[in-house]
JSON list of C-alpha atoms and ligand atoms in Angstrom, two decimals:
[
{"chain": "A", "resi": 9, "resn": "UNK", "atom": "CA", "xyz": [195.94, -30.88, 82.65]},
{"chain": "A", "resi": 10, "resn": "UNK", "atom": "CA", "xyz": [192.75, -33.05, 81.25]},
{"chain": "A", "resi": 11, "resn": "UNK", "atom": "CA", "xyz": [189.86, -30.84, 79.54]},
{"chain": "A", "resi": 12, "resn": "UNK", "atom": "CA", "xyz": [186.74, -31.80, 81.38]},
{"chain": "A", "resi": 13, "resn": "UNK", "atom": "CA", "xyz": [184.32, -33.55, 78.97]},
{"chain": "A", "resi": 14, "resn": "UNK", "atom": "CA", "xyz": [181.40, -31.18, 77.72]},
{"chain": "A", "resi": 15, "resn": "UNK", "atom": "CA", "xyz": [177.93, -32.87, 78.92]},
{"chain": "A", "resi": 16, "resn": "UNK", "atom": "CA", "xyz": [175.79, -33.30, 76.49]},
{"chain": "A", "resi": 17, "resn": "UNK", "atom": "CA", "xyz": [173.03, -34.35, 77.96]},
{"chain": "A", "resi": 18, "resn": "UNK", "atom": "CA", "xyz": [170.69, -31.80, 76.84]},
{"chain": "A", "resi": 19, "resn": "UNK", "atom": "CA", "xyz": [171.41, -33.31, 73.35]},
{"chain": "A", "resi": 20, "resn": "UNK", "atom": "CA", "xyz": [169.12, -36.32, 74.80]},
{"chain": "A", "resi": 21, "resn": "UNK", "atom": "CA", "xyz": [166.20, -34.82, 74.65]},
{"chain": "A", "resi": 22, "resn": "UNK", "atom": "CA", "xyz": [166.31, -32.79, 71.85]},
{"chain": "A", "resi": 23, "resn": "UNK", "atom": "CA", "xyz": [167.19, -35.52, 69.48]},
{"chain": "A", "resi": 24, "resn": "UNK", "atom": "CA", "xyz": [164.17, -37.68, 71.22]},
{"chain": "A", "resi": 25, "resn": "UNK", "atom": "CA", "xyz": [161.72, -34.77, 70.07]},
{"chain": "A", "resi": 26, "resn": "UNK", "atom": "CA", "xyz": [162.99, -34.77, 66.72]},
{"chain": "A", "resi": 27, "resn": "UNK", "atom": "CA", "xyz": [163.56, -38.49, 66.18]},
{"chain": "A", "resi": 28, "resn": "UNK", "atom": "CA", "xyz": [160.49, -38.71, 63.69]},
{"chain": "A", "resi": 29, "resn": "UNK", "atom": "CA", "xyz": [161.28, -35.65, 61.55]},
{"chain": "A", "resi": 30, "resn": "UNK", "atom": "CA", "xyz": [163.68, -35.65, 58.84]},
{"chain": "A", "resi": 31, "resn": "UNK", "atom": "CA", "xyz": [165.81, -33.27, 57.60]},
{"chain": "A", "resi": 32, "resn": "UNK", "atom": "CA", "xyz": [164.85, -30.98, 60.72]},
{"chain": "A", "resi": 33, "resn": "UNK", "atom": "CA", "xyz": [168.51, -29.74, 60.63]},
{"chain": "A", "resi": 34, "resn": "UNK", "atom": "CA", "xyz": [167.72, -26.21, 61.83]},
{"chain": "A", "resi": 35, "resn": "UNK", "atom": "CA", "xyz": [165.70, -26.59, 64.59]},
{"chain": "A", "resi": 36, "resn": "UNK", "atom": "CA", "xyz": [167.51, -29.31, 65.84]},
{"chain": "A", "resi": 37, "resn": "UNK", "atom": "CA", "xyz": [170.79, -26.67, 65.56]},
{"chain": "A", "resi": 38, "resn": "UNK", "atom": "CA", "xyz": [168.35, -23.71, 67.23]},
{"chain": "A", "resi": 39, "resn": "UNK", "atom": "CA", "xyz": [168.09, -26.07, 70.31]},
{"chain": "A", "resi": 40, "resn": "UNK", "atom": "CA", "xyz": [171.09, -27.28, 70.45]},
{"chain": "A", "resi": 41, "resn": "UNK", "atom": "CA", "xyz": [172.40, -23.60, 70.19]},
{"chain": "A", "resi": 42, "resn": "UNK", "atom": "CA", "xyz": [169.94, -22.48, 73.11]},
{"chain": "A", "resi": 43, "resn": "UNK", "atom": "CA", "xyz": [171.10, -25.46, 75.25]},
{"chain": "A", "resi": 44, "resn": "UNK", "atom": "CA", "xyz": [174.69, -24.78, 74.83]},
{"chain": "A", "resi": 45, "resn": "UNK", "atom": "CA", "xyz": [174.99, -20.71, 73.94]},
{"chain": "A", "resi": 46, "resn": "UNK", "atom": "CA", "xyz": [176.67, -22.11, 70.46]},
{"chain": "A", "resi": 47, "resn": "UNK", "atom": "CA", "xyz": [177.27, -24.93, 68.68]},
{"chain": "A", "resi": 48, "resn": "UNK", "atom": "CA", "xyz": [180.12, -26.83, 69.80]},
{"chain": "A", "resi": 49, "resn": "UNK", "atom": "CA", "xyz": [182.07, -29.10, 67.87]},
{"chain": "A", "resi": 50, "resn": "UNK", "atom": "CA", "xyz": [181.30, -32.29, 70.09]},
{"chain": "A", "resi": 51, "resn": "UNK", "atom": "CA", "xyz": [177.09, -31.29, 69.97]},
{"chain": "A", "resi": 52, "resn": "UNK", "atom": "CA", "xyz": [177.40, -31.09, 65.97]},
{"chain": "A", "resi": 53, "resn": "UNK", "atom": "CA", "xyz": [179.03, -34.76, 66.35]},
{"chain": "A", "resi": 54, "resn": "UNK", "atom": "CA", "xyz": [176.71, -35.99, 68.32]},
{"chain": "A", "resi": 55, "resn": "UNK", "atom": "CA", "xyz": [173.75, -34.45, 66.38]},
{"chain": "A", "resi": 56, "resn": "UNK", "atom": "CA", "xyz": [175.42, -36.26, 63.07]},
{"chain": "A", "resi": 57, "resn": "UNK", "atom": "CA", "xyz": [175.71, -39.59, 64.90]},
{"chain": "A", "resi": 58, "resn": "UNK", "atom": "CA", "xyz": [172.19, -39.40, 66.42]},
{"chain": "A", "resi": 59, "resn": "UNK", "atom": "CA", "xyz": [170.34, -38.23, 63.15]},
{"chain": "A", "resi": 60, "resn": "UNK", "atom": "CA", "xyz": [172.48, -39.72, 60.57]},
{"chain": "A", "resi": 61, "resn": "UNK", "atom": "CA", "xyz": [173.01, -36.27, 59.08]},
{"chain": "A", "resi": 62, "resn": "UNK", "atom": "CA", "xyz": [176.45, -35.93, 57.84]},
{"chain": "A", "resi": 63, "resn": "UNK", "atom": "CA", "xyz": [178.76, -33.63, 60.42]},
{"chain": "A", "resi": 64, "resn": "UNK", "atom": "CA", "xyz": [179.28, -31.93, 56.92]},
{"chain": "A", "resi": 65, "resn": "UNK", "atom": "CA", "xyz": [175.99, -30.99, 56.23]},
{"chain": "A", "resi": 66, "resn": "UNK", "atom": "CA", "xyz": [175.37, -29.77, 59.98]},
{"chain": "A", "resi": 67, "resn": "UNK", "atom": "CA", "xyz": [178.49, -27.65, 59.43]},
{"chain": "A", "resi": 68, "resn": "UNK", "atom": "CA", "xyz": [177.03, -26.42, 56.12]},
{"chain": "A", "resi": 69, "resn": "UNK", "atom": "CA", "xyz": [174.27, -25.44, 57.54]},
{"chain": "A", "resi": 70, "resn": "UNK", "atom": "CA", "xyz": [175.61, -23.86, 60.68]},
{"chain": "A", "resi": 71, "resn": "UNK", "atom": "CA", "xyz": [178.20, -21.95, 58.70]},
{"chain": "A", "resi": 72, "resn": "UNK", "atom": "CA", "xyz": [175.90, -20.53, 56.01]},
{"chain": "A", "resi": 73, "resn": "UNK", "atom": "CA", "xyz": [173.10, -18.82, 58.40]},
{"chain": "A", "resi": 74, "resn": "UNK", "atom": "CA", "xyz": [174.55, -15.94, 60.61]},
{"chain": "A", "resi": 75, "resn": "UNK", "atom": "CA", "xyz": [172.11, -16.88, 63.62]},
{"chain": "A", "resi": 76, "resn": "UNK", "atom": "CA", "xyz": [174.35, -20.06, 64.38]},
{"chain": "A", "resi": 77, "resn": "UNK", "atom": "CA", "xyz": [177.83, -19.69, 66.21]},
{"chain": "A", "resi": 78, "resn": "UNK", "atom": "CA", "xyz": [180.46, -22.05, 66.19]},
{"chain": "A", "resi": 79, "resn": "UNK", "atom": "CA", "xyz": [182.56, -20.56, 69.17]},
{"chain": "A", "resi": 80, "resn": "UNK", "atom": "CA", "xyz": [181.56, -19.59, 72.93]},
{"chain": "A", "resi": 81, "resn": "UNK", "atom": "CA", "xyz": [179.95, -16.11, 72.83]},
{"chain": "A", "resi": 82, "resn": "UNK", "atom": "CA", "xyz": [179.85, -13.71, 76.52]},
{"chain": "A", "resi": 83, "resn": "UNK", "atom": "CA", "xyz": [176.87, -13.19, 78.33]},
{"chain": "A", "resi": 84, "resn": "UNK", "atom": "CA", "xyz": [176.78, -9.52, 76.76]},
{"chain": "A", "resi": 85, "resn": "UNK", "atom": "CA", "xyz": [177.22, -9.20, 73.46]},
{"chain": "A", "resi": 86, "resn": "UNK", "atom": "CA", "xyz": [178.61, -5.23, 73.04]},
{"chain": "A", "resi": 87, "resn": "UNK", "atom": "CA", "xyz": [178.35, -4.05, 69.32]},
{"chain": "A", "resi": 88, "resn": "UNK", "atom": "CA", "xyz": [180.43, -1.18, 68.30]},
{"chain": "A", "resi": 89, "resn": "UNK", "atom": "CA", "xyz": [179.78, 0.59, 65.16]},
{"chain": "A", "resi": 90, "resn": "UNK", "atom": "CA", "xyz": [182.72, 1.68, 63.21]},
{"chain": "A", "resi": 91, "resn": "UNK", "atom": "CA", "xyz": [180.73, 2.65, 60.09]},
{"chain": "A", "resi": 92, "resn": "UNK", "atom": "CA", "xyz": [181.97, 6.27, 58.77]},
{"chain": "A", "resi": 93, "resn": "UNK", "atom": "CA", "xyz": [179.63, 8.45, 61.35]},
{"chain": "A", "resi": 94, "resn": "UNK", "atom": "CA", "xyz": [180.73, 6.56, 63.96]},
{"chain": "A", "resi": 95, "resn": "UNK", "atom": "CA", "xyz": [184.28, 6.34, 63.19]},
{"chain": "A", "resi": 96, "resn": "UNK", "atom": "CA", "xyz": [184.82, 10.15, 62.77]},
{"chain": "A", "resi": 97, "resn": "UNK", "atom": "CA", "xyz": [183.31, 10.64, 65.92]},
{"chain": "A", "resi": 98, "resn": "UNK", "atom": "CA", "xyz": [185.64, 8.26, 67.97]},
{"chain": "A", "resi": 99, "resn": "UNK", "atom": "CA", "xyz": [184.50, 4.66, 67.92]},
{"chain": "A", "resi": 100, "resn": "UNK", "atom": "CA", "xyz": [188.11, 3.80, 68.07]},
{"chain": "A", "resi": 101, "resn": "UNK", "atom": "CA", "xyz": [188.48, 5.25, 71.36]},
{"chain": "A", "resi": 102, "resn": "UNK", "atom": "CA", "xyz": [185.51, 3.24, 72.52]},
{"chain": "A", "resi": 103, "resn": "UNK", "atom": "CA", "xyz": [186.97, -0.06, 71.23]},
{"chain": "A", "resi": 104, "resn": "UNK", "atom": "CA", "xyz": [190.44, 0.79, 72.98]},
{"chain": "A", "resi": 105, "resn": "UNK", "atom": "CA", "xyz": [188.61, 1.59, 75.97]},
{"chain": "A", "resi": 106, "resn": "UNK", "atom": "CA", "xyz": [186.58, -1.93, 76.23]},
{"chain": "A", "resi": 107, "resn": "UNK", "atom": "CA", "xyz": [189.80, -3.77, 75.01]},
{"chain": "A", "resi": 108, "resn": "UNK", "atom": "CA", "xyz": [191.70, -2.67, 77.98]},
{"chain": "A", "resi": 109, "resn": "UNK", "atom": "CA", "xyz": [189.01, -2.05, 80.70]},
{"chain": "A", "resi": 110, "resn": "UNK", "atom": "CA", "xyz": [187.27, -5.64, 80.38]},
{"chain": "A", "resi": 111, "resn": "UNK", "atom": "CA", "xyz": [190.07, -7.83, 78.68]},
{"chain": "A", "resi": 112, "resn": "UNK", "atom": "CA", "xyz": [187.79, -8.37, 75.41]},
{"chain": "A", "resi": 113, "resn": "UNK", "atom": "CA", "xyz": [189.06, -8.05, 71.82]},
{"chain": "A", "resi": 114, "resn": "UNK", "atom": "CA", "xyz": [186.75, -6.92, 68.69]},
{"chain": "A", "resi": 115, "resn": "UNK", "atom": "CA", "xyz": [185.52, -10.45, 67.55]},
{"chain": "A", "resi": 116, "resn": "UNK", "atom": "CA", "xyz": [186.83, -12.09, 70.66]},
{"chain": "A", "resi": 117, "resn": "UNK", "atom": "CA", "xyz": [185.22, -12.67, 74.56]},
{"chain": "A", "resi": 118, "resn": "UNK", "atom": "CA", "xyz": [186.85, -11.97, 77.84]},
{"chain": "A", "resi": 119, "resn": "UNK", "atom": "CA", "xyz": [188.39, -14.91, 79.75]},
{"chain": "A", "resi": 120, "resn": "UNK", "atom": "CA", "xyz": [185.27, -14.97, 81.77]},
{"chain": "A", "resi": 121, "resn": "UNK", "atom": "CA", "xyz": [182.89, -15.18, 79.18]},
{"chain": "A", "resi": 122, "resn": "UNK", "atom": "CA", "xyz": [181.03, -12.30, 80.61]},
{"chain": "A", "resi": 123, "resn": "UNK", "atom": "CA", "xyz": [181.19, -10.08, 77.39]},
{"chain": "A", "resi": 124, "resn": "UNK", "atom": "CA", "xyz": [181.74, -10.44, 73.55]},
{"chain": "A", "resi": 125, "resn": "UNK", "atom": "CA", "xyz": [182.48, -7.61, 71.25]},
{"chain": "A", "resi": 126, "resn": "UNK", "atom": "CA", "xyz": [181.64, -7.19, 67.85]},
{"chain": "A", "resi": 127, "resn": "UNK", "atom": "CA", "xyz": [182.42, -4.23, 65.12]},
{"chain": "A", "resi": 128, "resn": "UNK", "atom": "CA", "xyz": [179.46, -3.40, 63.02]},
{"chain": "A", "resi": 129, "resn": "UNK", "atom": "CA", "xyz": [179.57, -1.08, 60.05]},
{"chain": "A", "resi": 130, "resn": "UNK", "atom": "CA", "xyz": [176.52, 1.28, 60.39]},
{"chain": "A", "resi": 131, "resn": "UNK", "atom": "CA", "xyz": [173.24, 0.78, 62.49]},
{"chain": "A", "resi": 132, "resn": "UNK", "atom": "CA", "xyz": [171.22, 2.89, 60.64]},
{"chain": "A", "resi": 133, "resn": "UNK", "atom": "CA", "xyz": [171.29, 5.55, 63.37]},
{"chain": "A", "resi": 134, "resn": "UNK", "atom": "CA", "xyz": [174.19, 7.58, 62.43]},
{"chain": "A", "resi": 135, "resn": "UNK", "atom": "CA", "xyz": [172.62, 11.11, 63.68]},
{"chain": "A", "resi": 136, "resn": "UNK", "atom": "CA", "xyz": [173.37, 9.06, 67.15]},
{"chain": "A", "resi": 137, "resn": "UNK", "atom": "CA", "xyz": [176.96, 8.44, 66.34]},
{"chain": "A", "resi": 138, "resn": "UNK", "atom": "CA", "xyz": [179.23, 7.08, 68.11]},
{"chain": "A", "resi": 139, "resn": "UNK", "atom": "CA", "xyz": [176.51, 3.97, 68.98]},
{"chain": "A", "resi": 140, "resn": "UNK", "atom": "CA", "xyz": [177.14, 0.97, 70.81]},
{"chain": "A", "resi": 141, "resn": "UNK", "atom": "CA", "xyz": [174.28, -1.51, 71.19]},
{"chain": "A", "resi": 142, "resn": "UNK", "atom": "CA", "xyz": [174.80, -3.83, 74.34]},
{"chain": "A", "resi": 143, "resn": "UNK", "atom": "CA", "xyz": [172.76, -6.53, 74.19]},
{"chain": "A", "resi": 144, "resn": "UNK", "atom": "CA", "xyz": [169.46, -4.82, 72.97]},
{"chain": "A", "resi": 145, "resn": "UNK", "atom": "CA", "xyz": [169.57, -1.65, 74.59]},
{"chain": "A", "resi": 146, "resn": "UNK", "atom": "CA", "xyz": [171.29, 0.89, 72.45]},
{"chain": "A", "resi": 147, "resn": "UNK", "atom": "CA", "xyz": [173.75, 3.53, 73.53]},
{"chain": "A", "resi": 148, "resn": "UNK", "atom": "CA", "xyz": [173.87, 7.04, 71.29]},
{"chain": "A", "resi": 149, "resn": "UNK", "atom": "CA", "xyz": [176.29, 9.42, 71.24]},
{"chain": "A", "resi": 150, "resn": "UNK", "atom": "CA", "xyz": [178.03, 7.68, 74.11]},
{"chain": "A", "resi": 151, "resn": "UNK", "atom": "CA", "xyz": [181.99, 7.59, 75.27]},
{"chain": "A", "resi": 152, "resn": "UNK", "atom": "CA", "xyz": [184.10, 5.20, 76.30]},
{"chain": "A", "resi": 153, "resn": "UNK", "atom": "CA", "xyz": [184.43, 5.53, 79.69]},
{"chain": "A", "resi": 154, "resn": "UNK", "atom": "CA", "xyz": [180.23, 5.76, 80.26]},
{"chain": "A", "resi": 155, "resn": "UNK", "atom": "CA", "xyz": [179.94, 3.20, 78.30]},
{"chain": "A", "resi": 156, "resn": "UNK", "atom": "CA", "xyz": [182.30, 0.85, 80.18]},
{"chain": "A", "resi": 157, "resn": "UNK", "atom": "CA", "xyz": [180.39, 1.93, 83.25]},
{"chain": "A", "resi": 158, "resn": "UNK", "atom": "CA", "xyz": [177.24, 0.56, 82.25]},
{"chain": "A", "resi": 159, "resn": "UNK", "atom": "CA", "xyz": [178.92, -2.86, 81.46]},
{"chain": "A", "resi": 160, "resn": "UNK", "atom": "CA", "xyz": [180.52, -3.21, 84.45]},
{"chain": "A", "resi": 161, "resn": "UNK", "atom": "CA", "xyz": [177.18, -3.13, 86.39]},
{"chain": "A", "resi": 162, "resn": "UNK", "atom": "CA", "xyz": [175.87, -5.75, 84.30]},
{"chain": "A", "resi": 163, "resn": "UNK", "atom": "CA", "xyz": [175.78, -9.08, 85.82]},
{"chain": "B", "resi": 230, "resn": "LIG", "atom": "S1", "xyz": [178.09, 5.16, 60.96]},
{"chain": "B", "resi": 230, "resn": "LIG", "atom": "FE1", "xyz": [177.48, 4.25, 62.91]},
{"chain": "B", "resi": 230, "resn": "LIG", "atom": "S2", "xyz": [175.09, 4.28, 62.95]},
{"chain": "B", "resi": 230, "resn": "LIG", "atom": "FE2", "xyz": [175.73, 4.63, 60.80]}
]
């Protein structure tokens, strides 16, 4: 089965906006990531072609800065803390519960790209352990079933 080609049309406008700005690598990558949700290989190659900036330089910048993603992410990002305090208070159960109920592994996304899950190590609020952060919302002293219920309510 053929994989449909990616629609790179959003790049036309971005490249046009920066055509007179030499070395605007970061803003170009930021705009491209806004357009696609991540930086697909095809987009990086098209940016390279359109700007004359080498693909290796673009990859170098994209991998250096934590703000850039080279893989597609789900619409909702679930960060589960597995720092010491959260680990002791059951973070592993939360991770397992999410894996099972929503079909998403740590560091990955579900097949529909609704959720992505990341494991983080201490969010600086150990008194609220175990903690998960969904998009920008903090769930303190949470437990697996309650968190999953909240996640399933998301669009
Ligand atoms: S260990 Fe989870 S907030 Fe500190």
